[in-house]
Amino acid sequence: LEALGEVLLPGSAAEGLAHFIDHQLSGPAANSMLMIKYLGMPAPFVDFYRSGLKAIDAAAMNRFKKNLTVLSADDASTLAGQMAAGEIPNWAGPPAALFYFVLRNDAVDVTYGTQAGFEKLNVPYMPHILPPSRWGE
Amino acid sequence: MKLTSELPTDAVDVIVVGSGAAGSIMAAKLAEGGKRVLILEAGPARDAGNLISSTLYARRLKWTGPPVIEGGKNPVGFVFNAGFGVGGAAMHHYAVWPRLHAEDFDMRTRHGKGLDWPIRYEDLAPYYDQVQEEAGISGDAQQEKWRPPGAPYPMPPVAVFAQGTVIARGFERLGKSVAPLPLAVTSTAYKGRAACIWDGWCDAGCPIGALANPLTVYLPRAIAAGADLIADTPVTKVLTSEDGSKAIGVEVIAQDGSRRTVRAGLVVLATFAIENPRLLLASATEKHPQGLGNSGGMVGRYVMTHAAGLVFGLFDEDTRPYMGAFGGQLVNQDSYPKTTHAKSGAFGSYQWMIAQAVKPNDLLGISTTRPDLYGAKLHDFMQRAARGFAGMTAVCEDLPLAENRVTLADEKDARGAPLAKVVHDTHPESIALWQASLSEGKKVFEAAGAKEVWSGGAGTMHIMGGTVMGKSAKDSVTNSYGQLHDIPNLVLAGPGLFPTSGGVNPTYTVHALAARSAEFLLKNWNSRQ
């Protein structure tokens, strides 16, 4: 998960991508802060992530004969581009383009969707009510 | 706001199912008219303290009830558009409150397309005026040259920031004009509510009362007038008399999990455009074997959604895109006449919502406008866009089609109730309208001097239809007051009543229709019985 997140948005692993997704998946769907809930997929969402990760691992092995975590930056980027276009042969998971979209946005959420993330962009947060924690943890 | 948890054991005058935009105003008006009103909300209780300024926490305001199965080439995007809990979808709505135009009400007569409403603009205009005074709208009626007749806005226009000024330049260079966007947001202190500080958190719910959501305006009035509001109490069906001529109450799942019956003289369903028809269909009886109000086979039909024409640009100037209201700063309705883009094969109306405040992330955030970017290029884009981004959205009319409909699915929820299934395909002339909006929008941004211009994919916003109003059970589900043709003391409220979508946001019209309906029901209370 973190390896793919690093391809989609470098630094997202350190921002807590895996923790964010795990935390949201571990609680009731009603409290979920995952963008996937908008996108017509029924809860619980854990199978969406599991099968998507399995599919991208298999795609890395098929194309490069390597695990995703040891791909070169160029190869990983090529794979991400194919995911975005939904053009990975023999993909066996949720629609590849949807999985790309969701995981990319999860990475953006943890990197730029928090108060600290706004600061990275010099965007004033201007809260009425500050979140008690980054994402309900 | 005080909620109760005890279901009444005796009959009340009115049960209002749903506490969103339509339910809250119906409850307020009927309670203020002296009726004993019970509001039943399927989702959780909510107060201003729950409205946390975070794009992540805001997702908790979206629908988390039983799933809706979506199909068709252009799904309506139910979860994003719907809400769950006290205040409903209106808790995360952006308060863009323009009026429908006269030609929206008789489109079939004028153009031979879609449907006619059973009322005309003149019938609704007094209720638009009434609601705008009560809820408060900021705007400039004179500058808004497209606006149909009505009272001037009670508050001055909303603030315009750099993003709005930059985009307005493009419209002006093309000989087009813009006006302040009419928003149900306080530009000044209004009726005890604070003025907006333009921080762009509307989507997360406005806890300071600047935006006219149900928690701020009509639910407090309903409670003050004696209405009871019970959360976490889903209605499973509407109950009817043995002869099928009257609604007598509802069956609910009480907070303790028991299945209970609550009786009432009048039942108002205000559970949004998908759940209202689902409940009617799920309440079938021997006398109404196809579902309540469905003798003409019209329940569930004509579901509509607005296609969102999204146009974006990057400018050299600092556009401060995080400032303002989430709905926007300015409006243009030059493309409202329905044949404006006929040469492109398009039909229908659209308006531009210009210079919407944006946050870095989320479905309507900066990052999602370029879903193709990832890696270092995405970081670079975010840094540039945080300073020079601008965007606007066309609200594109969706031609009503009978085959776009809600039905009961074979799948059931955890309590054994059938789920809703909704299918939606956009008419080719509506797709052409959306494409025309993108073409126009890009020209505006180029004229404004954008260094990069791009458009978004086909998104949807708002859900309307499904229980349309009309003149008879053969062509509609309700009359113009929302009363079922077949069962007059069962009343529907909300955007499901719309026979056409128009090219403007629906929430203001939802309020005006409900105000008209409540007034009629109170005036004719005895004859209704």
XYZ file of C-alpha atoms in Angstrom:
666
model
C 0.000 0.000 0.000
C 2.694 2.463 0.980
C 4.837 1.553 -2.024
C 1.984 2.331 -4.401
C 1.163 5.473 -2.430
C 4.757 6.654 -2.864
C 4.414 6.290 -6.622
C 1.161 8.219 -6.683
C 2.250 10.946 -4.277
C 5.795 10.761 -2.883
C 5.864 11.335 0.860
C 2.376 10.011 1.480
C 3.697 6.981 3.380
C 5.378 9.223 5.927
C 2.186 11.259 6.181
C 0.385 8.129 7.375
C -1.337 6.720 4.300
C -1.470 3.149 5.588
C -2.584 4.253 9.030
C -5.311 6.460 7.560
C -6.789 3.683 5.463
C -6.459 1.051 8.194
C -8.060 3.333 10.732
C -11.026 4.142 8.496
C -11.534 0.495 7.572
C -11.463 -0.590 11.206
C -14.387 1.578 12.294
C -18.057 1.655 11.373
C -18.754 2.617 7.758
C -20.928 5.483 8.974
C -17.825 7.185 10.374
C -15.609 6.469 7.401
C -13.691 9.382 5.917
C -12.568 7.484 2.816
C -13.421 8.975 -0.548
C -14.435 5.541 -1.810
C -17.745 5.972 0.015
C -18.760 8.576 -2.607
C -18.087 6.357 -5.536
C -20.871 3.818 -5.626
C -19.002 0.994 -3.887
C -20.876 -0.713 -1.059
C -19.333 -0.840 2.428
C -17.332 -2.464 3.897
C -14.508 -1.273 1.694
C -11.756 -3.586 2.900
C -12.205 -5.996 0.000
C -11.877 -3.142 -2.464
C -8.433 -2.318 -1.096
C -7.327 -5.929 -0.649
C -8.263 -7.004 -4.144
C -6.865 -3.824 -5.672
C -3.502 -4.291 -3.977
C -3.421 -7.917 -4.978
C -4.134 -6.959 -8.571
C -1.396 -4.321 -8.739
C 1.116 -6.752 -7.232
C 0.183 -9.316 -9.851
C 0.466 -6.692 -12.576
C 3.992 -5.762 -11.439
C 4.987 -9.406 -11.474
C 3.461 -9.995 -14.912
C 5.015 -6.971 -16.513
C 8.384 -6.679 -14.747
C 8.802 -10.034 -12.995
C 9.312 -8.137 -9.756
C 7.348 -7.274 -6.682
C 5.877 -3.754 -6.723
C 7.998 -2.731 -3.743
C 11.291 -3.247 -5.636
C 10.334 -1.723 -8.977
C 12.469 1.134 -10.251
C 10.861 4.560 -10.121
C 10.389 4.556 -13.893
C 8.781 1.121 -13.974
C 6.492 1.942 -11.073
C 5.453 5.160 -12.783
C 4.742 3.304 -16.013
C 2.513 0.908 -14.113
C 0.697 3.768 -12.382
C 0.044 5.377 -15.752
C -1.432 2.149 -17.058
C -3.605 1.903 -13.964
C -4.880 5.429 -14.480
C -5.811 4.579 -18.049
C -7.358 1.262 -17.029
C -5.036 -0.477 -19.446
C -3.360 -3.226 -17.453
C -3.720 -6.605 -19.192
C -5.331 -9.388 -17.148
C -6.130 -7.025 -14.276
C -8.116 -8.951 -11.677
C -9.498 -6.531 -9.128
C -11.768 -3.512 -8.891
C -11.592 -1.388 -12.062
C -7.945 -0.343 -12.325
C -8.717 3.305 -13.091
C -11.058 3.479 -10.089
C -8.479 1.915 -7.793
C -5.885 4.404 -9.037
C -8.298 7.290 -8.494
C -9.197 6.218 -4.967
C -5.693 5.466 -3.761
C -4.286 8.611 -5.339
C -6.913 10.645 -3.528
C -6.254 8.830 -0.257
C -2.615 9.860 -0.662
C -3.681 13.451 -1.341
C -5.997 13.370 1.682
C -3.218 12.521 4.126
C -0.698 14.832 2.476
C -2.748 17.933 1.748
C -6.127 17.386 3.437
C -5.075 18.114 7.004
C -4.197 21.331 8.744
C -0.502 20.504 8.267
C -1.187 19.737 4.616
C -2.774 23.137 4.038
C 0.329 24.724 5.567
C 2.535 22.960 3.019
C 0.659 24.889 0.341
C 0.467 28.127 2.327
C -3.314 27.853 2.233
C -4.858 29.382 5.367
C -6.937 26.781 7.218
C -9.468 29.233 8.693
C -11.451 26.702 10.714
C -14.719 27.316 12.507
C -14.197 24.130 14.503
C -10.739 22.554 14.392
C -10.714 18.808 13.819
C -9.931 17.037 17.107
C -7.373 14.910 15.241
C -6.195 14.481 11.667
C -8.713 11.818 10.671
C -10.591 10.658 13.721
C -7.783 8.632 15.278
C -31.855 22.000 19.730
C -33.675 19.464 21.884
C -34.499 16.051 20.484
C -36.709 13.457 22.030
C -36.515 9.677 21.871
C -39.997 8.603 22.925
C -42.357 7.662 20.134
C -45.901 8.842 20.839
C -48.479 6.200 21.650
C -51.399 8.342 20.496
C -51.995 9.733 17.032
C -50.314 13.003 16.054
C -51.595 15.452 13.462
C -48.613 15.125 11.168
C -45.653 12.807 10.764
C -42.847 14.317 8.701
C -40.416 11.660 7.545
C -36.999 13.228 6.999
C -35.455 16.334 8.577
C -33.656 17.837 5.585
C -34.528 20.896 3.528
C -38.077 19.827 2.633
C -38.939 18.128 5.908
C -37.703 20.935 8.109
C -39.726 23.677 6.414
C -42.842 21.498 6.231
C -42.516 20.708 9.928
C -41.970 24.341 10.861
C -44.908 25.657 8.860
C -47.336 22.960 10.009
C -46.269 23.208 13.664
C -46.555 27.004 13.545
C -50.026 26.461 12.076
C -51.008 24.740 15.293
C -50.552 21.118 14.287
C -48.904 18.512 16.454
C -45.919 17.447 14.373
C -43.531 14.539 14.785
C -40.347 14.520 12.670
C -38.745 11.114 12.165
C -35.143 11.020 10.987
C -33.462 7.769 9.945
C -29.946 8.996 10.608
C -28.149 10.262 13.684
C -28.761 13.396 15.701
C -26.552 16.277 14.722
C -25.829 19.726 16.052
C -23.528 22.591 15.157
C -20.706 21.019 17.175
C -20.585 18.144 14.679
C -19.792 20.470 11.789
C -16.024 20.203 11.886
C -13.958 22.257 9.462
C -12.296 19.416 7.593
C -12.814 17.921 4.179
C -12.260 14.511 5.780
C -14.731 14.876 8.656
C -17.242 16.382 6.211
C -17.620 12.978 4.579
C -19.508 11.845 7.659
C -22.400 14.074 6.566
C -22.980 11.992 3.440
C -25.401 9.115 3.088
C -24.555 6.040 5.139
C -27.983 4.407 5.205
C -28.905 1.274 3.260
C -27.032 1.223 -0.055
C -28.644 2.384 -3.271
C -27.817 0.282 -6.321
C -26.924 2.538 -9.227
C -27.000 1.693 -12.902
C -27.122 3.254 -16.343
C -24.485 5.070 -18.351
C -24.639 8.164 -16.160
C -25.260 7.169 -12.526
C -26.750 9.876 -10.332
C -24.008 9.687 -7.673
C -26.383 9.097 -4.803
C -24.006 9.025 -1.824
C -22.265 12.250 -2.783
C -25.563 14.055 -3.313
C -27.500 12.682 -0.363
C -27.143 13.247 3.359
C -27.776 11.169 6.435
C -28.755 12.456 9.841
C -30.587 15.484 11.138
C -30.580 18.167 8.466
C -30.157 15.679 5.623
C -28.331 16.605 2.436
C -28.949 20.283 3.096
C -26.315 20.109 5.851
C -23.625 19.891 3.184
C -25.349 21.915 0.480
C -23.725 25.051 -0.857
C -26.747 27.358 -0.572
C -26.765 28.480 -4.197
C -30.366 29.633 -4.389
C -31.400 30.954 -7.811
C -35.011 30.684 -8.947
C -36.300 28.516 -11.732
C -37.373 30.518 -14.776
C -40.870 30.778 -16.273
C -39.879 28.571 -19.220
C -38.954 25.736 -16.875
C -42.581 25.302 -15.888
C -44.122 24.805 -19.339
C -41.279 23.279 -21.316
C -43.504 20.677 -22.937
C -45.955 23.315 -24.156
C -43.245 25.684 -25.377
C -40.775 23.228 -26.848
C -42.498 19.834 -27.101
C -39.856 18.282 -24.855
C -39.933 16.913 -21.338
C -42.893 17.658 -19.098
C -45.018 20.590 -17.973
C -45.383 21.459 -14.319
C -48.986 21.742 -13.056
C -48.137 25.274 -11.892
C -46.478 28.283 -13.461
C -43.720 30.519 -12.180
C -46.307 33.052 -10.993
C -47.807 30.408 -8.687
C -44.481 29.839 -6.970
C -43.118 33.397 -6.971
C -44.821 34.484 -3.692
C -43.291 31.488 -1.918
C -39.826 32.211 -3.305
C -40.280 35.705 -1.831
C -41.498 34.330 1.491
C -38.647 31.838 1.841
C -35.949 34.310 0.832
C -37.074 36.672 3.569
C -37.174 33.882 6.164
C -33.963 32.055 5.254
C -32.099 35.083 3.944
C -30.495 35.371 0.516
C -27.618 37.655 -0.410
C -27.608 38.987 -3.940
C -28.305 41.854 -6.314
C -31.601 41.412 -8.133
C -30.957 44.290 -10.516
C -27.557 43.075 -11.671
C -29.001 39.601 -12.109
C -30.639 40.533 -15.386
C -31.890 37.013 -16.058
C -33.802 36.741 -12.777
C -37.565 36.274 -13.054
C -39.788 38.784 -11.197
C -39.600 38.777 -7.422
C -38.841 40.804 -4.334
C -35.305 42.169 -4.021
C -32.894 40.148 -1.938
C -32.938 40.938 1.768
C -29.132 41.095 2.045
C -26.448 42.789 -0.079
C -24.399 40.614 -2.447
C -21.761 38.168 -1.312
C -18.104 39.151 -1.331
C -16.064 38.829 -4.537
C -12.422 37.833 -4.190
C -9.537 37.630 -6.665
C -10.718 34.373 -8.264
C -14.071 35.958 -9.110
C -12.493 39.136 -10.471
C -10.167 37.164 -12.726
C -12.922 35.010 -14.254
C -15.312 37.956 -14.591
C -12.669 39.554 -16.819
C -13.084 36.678 -19.279
C -16.850 37.036 -19.449
C -16.570 40.776 -19.939
C -14.009 40.439 -22.753
C -16.468 38.188 -24.573
C -19.265 40.721 -24.172
C -21.015 38.706 -21.473
C -21.947 39.837 -18.015
C -21.830 38.397 -14.530
C -23.768 39.185 -11.381
C -23.347 38.286 -7.731
C -24.339 34.680 -7.150
C -27.543 34.490 -5.082
C -26.564 32.600 -1.952
C -28.526 31.676 1.152
C -25.499 32.831 3.093
C -25.375 35.918 5.272
C -23.396 38.784 3.782
C -24.396 40.779 6.875
C -25.804 39.791 10.259
C -29.354 38.601 9.628
C -32.136 37.675 12.033
C -29.680 36.960 14.830
C -27.292 35.029 12.592
C -23.656 35.997 12.181
C -22.262 37.234 8.871
C -20.207 34.784 6.827
C -16.425 35.108 7.041
C -15.879 33.528 3.581
C -13.673 30.669 4.674
C -15.050 28.132 2.177
C -16.130 25.454 4.665
C -19.793 25.291 3.491
C -19.447 21.657 2.398
C -18.430 20.623 5.920
C -21.569 22.209 7.319
C -21.709 25.755 8.637
C -21.651 25.817 12.454
C -21.921 29.615 12.797
C -25.355 29.862 11.210
C -24.243 31.927 8.239
C -25.528 29.346 5.733
C -29.258 28.601 5.737
C -29.215 24.916 6.534
C -32.024 23.132 8.434
C -30.206 23.333 11.792
C -30.052 27.094 11.441
C -33.427 28.102 10.033
C -36.415 25.776 9.983
C -35.716 22.984 12.480
C -35.348 25.425 15.395
C -38.630 27.030 14.323
C -40.324 23.652 14.154
C -39.094 22.689 17.625
C -40.022 26.093 19.049
C -43.538 25.598 17.708
C -43.806 22.285 19.530
C -42.667 19.725 16.957
C -40.873 16.651 18.264
C -37.823 15.358 16.413
C -36.613 11.785 16.856
C -33.345 10.665 15.225
C -32.095 7.139 14.495
C -35.638 6.036 13.697
C -36.025 4.840 10.099
C -39.485 4.515 8.608
C -39.960 1.153 6.916
C -43.360 1.712 5.332
C -46.362 3.985 5.162
C -49.508 2.399 6.556
C -52.865 2.884 4.867
C -56.478 2.329 5.846
C -58.194 -0.936 5.039
C -59.978 0.565 2.036
C -56.697 2.082 0.841
C -58.057 5.628 0.667
C -55.999 7.170 3.480
C -52.597 7.057 5.089
C -52.980 6.273 8.770
C -49.373 6.385 9.935
C -45.993 4.750 9.500
C -44.105 1.693 10.647
C -40.709 2.513 12.148
C -37.705 0.841 13.674
C -37.503 2.471 17.094
C -34.191 3.304 18.749
C -34.438 0.122 20.812
C -34.662 -1.912 17.602
C -38.335 -2.782 17.948
C -40.739 -2.404 15.061
C -43.422 0.117 16.016
C -46.435 1.858 14.519
C -47.025 5.599 14.814
C -50.377 7.010 13.711
C -51.102 10.390 12.189
C -53.774 12.297 10.288
C -51.266 13.381 7.654
C -47.999 11.809 6.546
C -45.345 13.865 4.764
C -42.515 11.988 3.071
C -39.448 14.198 2.735
C -36.715 11.613 2.345
C -35.113 12.852 -0.897
C -35.619 11.768 -4.472
C -34.619 8.118 -4.188
C -35.957 7.101 -0.785
C -39.391 8.696 -1.318
C -40.269 6.445 -4.281
C -38.589 3.476 -2.577
C -40.862 3.920 0.434
C -43.969 4.239 -1.759
C -43.075 1.073 -3.637
C -42.164 -0.786 -0.437
C -45.522 0.148 1.126
C -47.603 -1.838 -1.381
C -50.840 -3.353 -0.091
C -53.688 -5.390 -1.504
C -55.440 -2.131 -2.444
C -52.237 -0.668 -3.877
C -50.441 -3.718 -5.268
C -47.955 -1.661 -7.341
C -47.089 0.579 -4.411
C -48.729 3.694 -3.010
C -49.554 6.420 -5.518
C -48.601 4.160 -8.361
C -51.916 3.427 -10.060
C -50.558 5.078 -13.201
C -47.195 3.334 -12.971
C -45.445 6.669 -12.470
C -43.695 6.162 -9.128
C -39.939 6.158 -9.615
C -39.961 7.579 -13.137
C -38.254 10.684 -14.526
C -35.234 10.695 -12.224
C -32.954 13.574 -13.217
C -29.575 14.940 -12.223
C -27.646 17.986 -13.380
C -24.529 17.325 -15.413
C -21.703 19.438 -14.026
C -19.757 21.348 -16.658
C -16.440 21.848 -14.880
C -13.913 24.303 -16.293
C -10.626 25.155 -14.625
C -7.610 27.324 -15.240
C -4.293 28.454 -13.850
C -3.472 32.143 -13.801
C -0.334 34.111 -13.096
C -2.186 36.181 -10.520
C -2.722 35.018 -6.953
C -6.395 34.065 -7.212
C -6.731 33.169 -3.501
C -8.974 30.266 -4.537
C -9.616 29.237 -0.939
C -11.575 32.433 -0.216
C -15.328 32.802 -0.585
C -18.288 30.478 -0.466
C -18.141 26.912 -1.693
C -20.991 27.625 -4.128
C -19.178 30.492 -5.813
C -19.104 34.250 -6.053
C -20.717 35.178 -9.356
C -23.353 33.877 -11.758
C -23.997 34.002 -15.478
C -27.244 32.738 -17.000
C -26.793 33.825 -20.628
C -27.367 30.208 -21.652
C -30.675 29.840 -19.840
C -32.977 30.079 -22.916
C -33.413 26.431 -23.826
C -32.514 26.691 -27.481
C -29.368 28.811 -26.962
C -27.100 25.981 -28.119
C -29.524 24.297 -30.547
C -26.966 24.501 -33.370
C -24.796 22.114 -31.370
C -27.623 19.634 -31.026
C -28.208 20.755 -27.459
C -31.392 21.501 -25.616
C -31.922 22.940 -22.155
C -30.679 25.595 -19.768
C -27.499 26.098 -17.860
C -26.008 28.663 -15.548
C -22.443 29.246 -14.458
C -21.514 29.197 -10.789
C -18.304 31.182 -10.928
C -15.272 31.147 -8.617
C -16.126 28.479 -6.104
C -13.929 28.359 -3.018
C -11.802 25.224 -3.135
C -9.766 23.203 -0.697
C -6.652 21.244 -1.747
C -8.251 17.784 -1.541
C -11.638 16.022 -1.853
C -13.868 15.242 -4.829
C -14.336 18.941 -5.600
C -10.859 19.930 -4.434
C -7.930 21.226 -6.462
C -6.158 17.867 -6.734
C -9.131 16.089 -8.286
C -9.383 18.550 -11.162
C -6.276 16.860 -12.626
C -6.782 13.154 -11.880
C -4.238 12.314 -14.566
C -1.350 13.758 -12.533
C 0.596 11.705 -10.040
C 4.058 11.600 -8.519
C 6.249 14.705 -8.510
C 4.059 16.358 -11.165
C 1.117 16.256 -8.774
C 3.125 17.965 -6.029
C 4.219 20.631 -8.495
C 0.662 21.191 -9.681
C -0.627 21.522 -6.117
C 1.938 24.200 -5.320
C 1.104 26.215 -8.439
C -2.650 25.775 -8.136
C -2.749 26.834 -4.496
C -1.955 30.323 -5.774
C -3.286 30.605 -9.307
C -6.242 28.224 -9.570
C -9.708 29.245 -10.731
C -12.796 27.247 -11.565
C -16.446 27.463 -12.460
C -19.277 24.982 -12.877
C -22.179 24.860 -15.315
C -25.417 23.444 -13.908
C -26.719 21.679 -17.011
C -30.359 20.704 -17.427
C -31.216 17.019 -17.745
C -34.160 16.177 -20.013
C -36.642 14.018 -18.061
C -36.913 10.466 -19.385
C -39.502 7.983 -18.114
C -37.009 5.128 -18.296
C -34.675 6.849 -15.817
C -36.272 5.435 -12.727
C -36.171 4.066 -9.209
C -37.354 0.505 -8.681
C -37.087 -1.978 -5.842
C -34.005 -4.179 -6.082
C -33.973 -7.875 -5.333
C -31.350 -7.190 -2.674
C -32.518 -6.421 0.855
C -31.061 -4.340 3.679
C -30.147 -5.730 7.097
C -33.770 -5.515 8.215
C -35.124 -7.269 5.159
C -36.407 -4.171 3.357
C -35.805 -4.030 -0.400
C -33.059 -1.662 -1.515
C -33.597 1.033 -4.108
C -32.169 0.609 -7.575
C -31.811 3.709 -9.735
C -30.926 3.752 -13.405
C -29.988 6.938 -15.233
C -28.878 7.598 -18.805
C -28.448 11.176 -19.954
C -30.381 12.227 -23.088
C -28.110 13.029 -26.076
C -29.392 16.617 -26.215
C -28.464 17.041 -22.534
C -25.006 15.626 -23.208
C -24.641 18.105 -26.067
C -25.629 20.881 -23.663
C -22.930 19.802 -21.229
C -20.381 19.773 -24.056
C -21.508 23.235 -25.143
C -20.955 24.495 -21.595
C -17.387 23.184 -21.580
C -16.692 24.822 -24.916
C -18.016 28.170 -23.737
C -16.265 27.914 -20.389
C -12.872 27.277 -21.939
C -13.302 30.344 -24.176
C -14.093 32.441 -21.107
C -10.953 31.272 -19.325
C -8.815 31.847 -22.389
C -10.235 35.348 -22.722
C -9.494 35.920 -19.031
C -5.815 35.188 -19.694
C -5.448 31.758 -18.120
C -2.067 30.138 -18.758
C -3.585 26.659 -18.677
C -7.234 25.745 -19.273
C -8.829 22.340 -18.857
C -12.204 20.773 -18.178
C -13.417 18.028 -15.894
C -15.091 14.759 -16.718
C -18.823 14.196 -16.642
C -19.964 14.543 -13.047
C -23.444 14.797 -11.641
C -24.965 17.018 -8.992
C -28.419 17.181 -7.442
C -31.080 14.499 -7.843
C -34.609 15.387 -8.896
C -37.753 13.681 -10.164
C -38.878 10.159 -9.393
C -42.209 11.269 -7.931
C -43.144 14.060 -10.293
C -46.111 16.378 -9.817
C -48.757 16.795 -12.489
C -52.445 16.868 -13.203
C -53.478 13.227 -12.976
C -52.320 9.791 -11.848
C -51.820 8.877 -15.511
C -48.886 11.211 -15.936
C -47.666 11.962 -12.425
C -47.591 10.885 -8.795
C -48.842 13.993 -6.984
C -50.740 17.203 -7.534
C -48.982 20.556 -7.280
C -49.146 20.470 -3.479
C -47.383 17.119 -3.280
C -50.543 15.186 -2.367
C -50.668 11.727 -3.922
C -53.419 11.652 -6.531
C -54.522 8.349 -5.031
C -54.100 9.179 -1.317
C -54.484 12.924 -0.581
C -53.353 12.761 3.065
C -50.014 11.319 1.980
C -47.890 14.250 0.856
C -44.468 14.245 -0.780
C -41.946 17.049 -0.446
C -38.528 17.617 -1.966
C -36.857 17.688 -5.379
C -38.521 14.408 -6.358
C -41.583 16.477 -7.252
C -39.820 18.374 -10.048
C -41.126 17.460 -13.531
C -38.120 19.241 -15.084
C -34.737 20.006 -13.606
C -34.121 23.493 -14.955
C -30.555 24.712 -15.061
C -30.302 25.966 -11.495
C -29.692 24.431 -8.073
C -32.867 22.892 -6.633
C -32.866 23.635 -2.882
C -34.527 27.055 -3.043
C -37.345 25.635 -5.173
C -37.682 22.706 -2.735
C -38.324 25.253 0.026
C -40.762 27.324 -2.048
C -42.802 24.271 -3.058
C -42.957 23.075 0.544
C -44.036 26.496 1.796
C -46.840 26.529 -0.792
C -47.879 23.005 0.110
C -47.898 23.652 3.869
C -50.016 26.760 3.424
C -52.534 24.826 1.329
C -52.690 21.938 3.787
C -53.343 24.264 6.706
C -56.028 26.219 4.858
C -57.790 23.047 3.781
C -57.165 20.973 6.890
C -60.744 19.889 7.475
C -61.604 19.166 3.852
C -58.409 17.124 3.568
C -59.641 14.865 6.343
